[in-house]
XYZ file of C-alpha atoms in Angstrom:
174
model
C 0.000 0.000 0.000
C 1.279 3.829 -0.981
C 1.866 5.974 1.682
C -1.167 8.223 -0.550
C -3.414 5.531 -0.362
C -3.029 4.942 3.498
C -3.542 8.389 4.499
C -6.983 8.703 2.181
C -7.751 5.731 4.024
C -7.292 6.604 7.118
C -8.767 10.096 6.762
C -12.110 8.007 5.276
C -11.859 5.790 8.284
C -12.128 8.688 10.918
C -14.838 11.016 9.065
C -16.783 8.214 8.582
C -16.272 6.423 12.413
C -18.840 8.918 14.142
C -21.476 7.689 11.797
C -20.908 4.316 13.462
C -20.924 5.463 17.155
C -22.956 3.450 19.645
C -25.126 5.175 21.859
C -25.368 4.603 25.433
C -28.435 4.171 27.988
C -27.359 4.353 32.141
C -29.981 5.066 34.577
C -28.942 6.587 37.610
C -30.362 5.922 41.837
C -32.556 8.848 41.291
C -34.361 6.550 38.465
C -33.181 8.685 35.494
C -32.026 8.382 32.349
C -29.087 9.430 30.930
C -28.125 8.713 26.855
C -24.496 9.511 26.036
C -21.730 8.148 23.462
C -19.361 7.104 26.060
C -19.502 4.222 28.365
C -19.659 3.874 31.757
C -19.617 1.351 34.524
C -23.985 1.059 34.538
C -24.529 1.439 31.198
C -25.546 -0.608 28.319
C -25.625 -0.186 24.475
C -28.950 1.549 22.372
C -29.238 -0.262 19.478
C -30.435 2.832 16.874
C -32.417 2.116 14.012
C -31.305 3.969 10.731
C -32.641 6.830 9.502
C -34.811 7.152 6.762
C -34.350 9.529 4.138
C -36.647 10.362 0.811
C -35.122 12.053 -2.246
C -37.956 14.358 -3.285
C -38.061 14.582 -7.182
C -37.257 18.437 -8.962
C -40.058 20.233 -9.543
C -39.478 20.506 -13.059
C -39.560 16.354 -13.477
C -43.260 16.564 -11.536
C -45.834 16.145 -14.072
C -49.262 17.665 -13.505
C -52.258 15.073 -12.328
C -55.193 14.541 -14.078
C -57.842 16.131 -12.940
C -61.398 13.766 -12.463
C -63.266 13.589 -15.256
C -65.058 16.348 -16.512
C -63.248 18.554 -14.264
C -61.956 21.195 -16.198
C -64.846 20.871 -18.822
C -67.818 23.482 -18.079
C -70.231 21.700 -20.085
C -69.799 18.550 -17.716
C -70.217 20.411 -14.192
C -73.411 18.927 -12.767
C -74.548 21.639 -10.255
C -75.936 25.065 -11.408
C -74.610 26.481 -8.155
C -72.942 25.350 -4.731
C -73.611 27.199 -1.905
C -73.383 27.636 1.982
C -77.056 28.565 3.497
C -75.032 29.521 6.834
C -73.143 30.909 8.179
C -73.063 33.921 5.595
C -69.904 35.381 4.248
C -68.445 38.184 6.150
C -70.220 36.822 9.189
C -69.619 37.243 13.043
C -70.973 35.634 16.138
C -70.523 34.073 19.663
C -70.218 30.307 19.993
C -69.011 29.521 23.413
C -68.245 25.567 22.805
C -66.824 26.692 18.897
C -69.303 24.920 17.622
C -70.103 25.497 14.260
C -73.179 24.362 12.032
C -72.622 24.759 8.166
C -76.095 24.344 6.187
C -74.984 24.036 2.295
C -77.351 23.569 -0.807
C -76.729 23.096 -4.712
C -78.865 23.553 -7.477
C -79.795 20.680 -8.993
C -80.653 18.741 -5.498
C -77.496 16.537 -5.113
C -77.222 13.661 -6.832
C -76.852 9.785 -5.882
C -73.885 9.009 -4.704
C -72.861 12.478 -4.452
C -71.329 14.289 -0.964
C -70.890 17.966 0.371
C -67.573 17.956 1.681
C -67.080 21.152 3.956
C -63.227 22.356 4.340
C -62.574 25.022 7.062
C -59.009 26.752 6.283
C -58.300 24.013 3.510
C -58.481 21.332 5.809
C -61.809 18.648 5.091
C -63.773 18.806 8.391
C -66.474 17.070 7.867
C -69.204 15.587 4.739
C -73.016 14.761 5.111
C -75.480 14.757 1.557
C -78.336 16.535 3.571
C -76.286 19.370 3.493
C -75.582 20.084 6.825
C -72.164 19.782 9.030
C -71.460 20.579 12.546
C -67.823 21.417 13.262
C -66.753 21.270 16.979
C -64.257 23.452 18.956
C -63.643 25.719 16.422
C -60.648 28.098 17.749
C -61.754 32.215 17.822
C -60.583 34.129 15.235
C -61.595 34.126 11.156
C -61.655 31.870 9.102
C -62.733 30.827 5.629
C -64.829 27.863 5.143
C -64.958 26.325 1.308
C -67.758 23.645 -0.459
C -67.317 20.718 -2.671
C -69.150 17.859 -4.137
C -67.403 14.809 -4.090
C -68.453 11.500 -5.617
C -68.236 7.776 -4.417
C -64.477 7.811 -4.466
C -63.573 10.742 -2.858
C -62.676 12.518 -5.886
C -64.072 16.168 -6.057
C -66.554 16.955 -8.684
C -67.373 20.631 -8.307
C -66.694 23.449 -5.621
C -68.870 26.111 -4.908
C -68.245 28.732 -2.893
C -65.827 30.361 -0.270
C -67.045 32.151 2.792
C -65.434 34.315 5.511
C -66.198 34.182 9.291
C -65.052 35.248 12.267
C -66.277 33.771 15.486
C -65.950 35.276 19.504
C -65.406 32.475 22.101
C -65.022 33.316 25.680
C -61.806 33.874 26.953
C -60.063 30.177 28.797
C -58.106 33.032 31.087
C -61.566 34.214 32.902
């Protein structure tokens, strides 16, 4: 072996030995735990499971997903209109629990196999097909509440649309 050759690999060797360091577990009298990379007289070894890593892909090499069928065509949409009832847009008032009761309609009635799905600040909370949703413990502050119609499989057919509230709880400090 070249005196080059030994001195890359024993460079390699010691960047790379602290990725291969055991880890330690010792509990003391008092009951508790200490976690080091040193032994000691009470101590025994951690076995660590690897990490896992995941290579996200460029965004250029992401291709755009299909939408559901009919989607994107306006002569497909099946509702006229989808709406909330209440609470109305722009909308304030006192729920003391945070509970919150959306009452949404379309136009056509909604058809078989067809769901409202209520989102409140693009989260789904909640889907019923008569149209109404209770949301609990709804923190104070605005918020915006949107309306879709999904099908049997979850996949959204047409969203109606958004509305802005703002509901007063009592304070947890008094």
């Amino acid at each position: 072996m070249t005196p080059r050759i030994a001195v890359f690999a024993g460079a390699l060797t010691a960047l790379t030995s602290p990725a291969f360091a055991e880890i330690y577990r010792s509990v003391d009298q008092y009951g508790n735990v200490t976690y080091s990379d040193e032994a000691s007289d009470q101590s025994e070894t951690v076995e660590v499971k690897p990490i896992t890593t995941i290579t996200l892909p460029k965004l250029e090499d992401v291709t755009q997903t299909e939408a559901a069928p009919g989607a994107g065509d306006t002569n497909a949409q099946p509702y006229d209109s989808i709406r909330f009832v209440s609470p109305g847009n722009d909308t304030a008032f006192h729920s003391g629990n945070g509970d919150v009761e959306f009452q949404v309609s379309s136009s056509p009635a909604l058809r078989e196999g067809h769901l409202f799905e209520v989102a409140l600040d693009g989260a789904p909370v909640g889907q019923s097909s008569s149209g109404s949703v209770m949301v609990r413990n709804v923190f104070r502050g605005t918020h915006q509440a949107d309306v879709h119609v999904i099908n049997s499989d979850g996949v959204r057919v047409q969203s109606g649309n958004s509305i802005s509230f703002t509901i007063h709880r009592p304070s947890a400090q008094n």
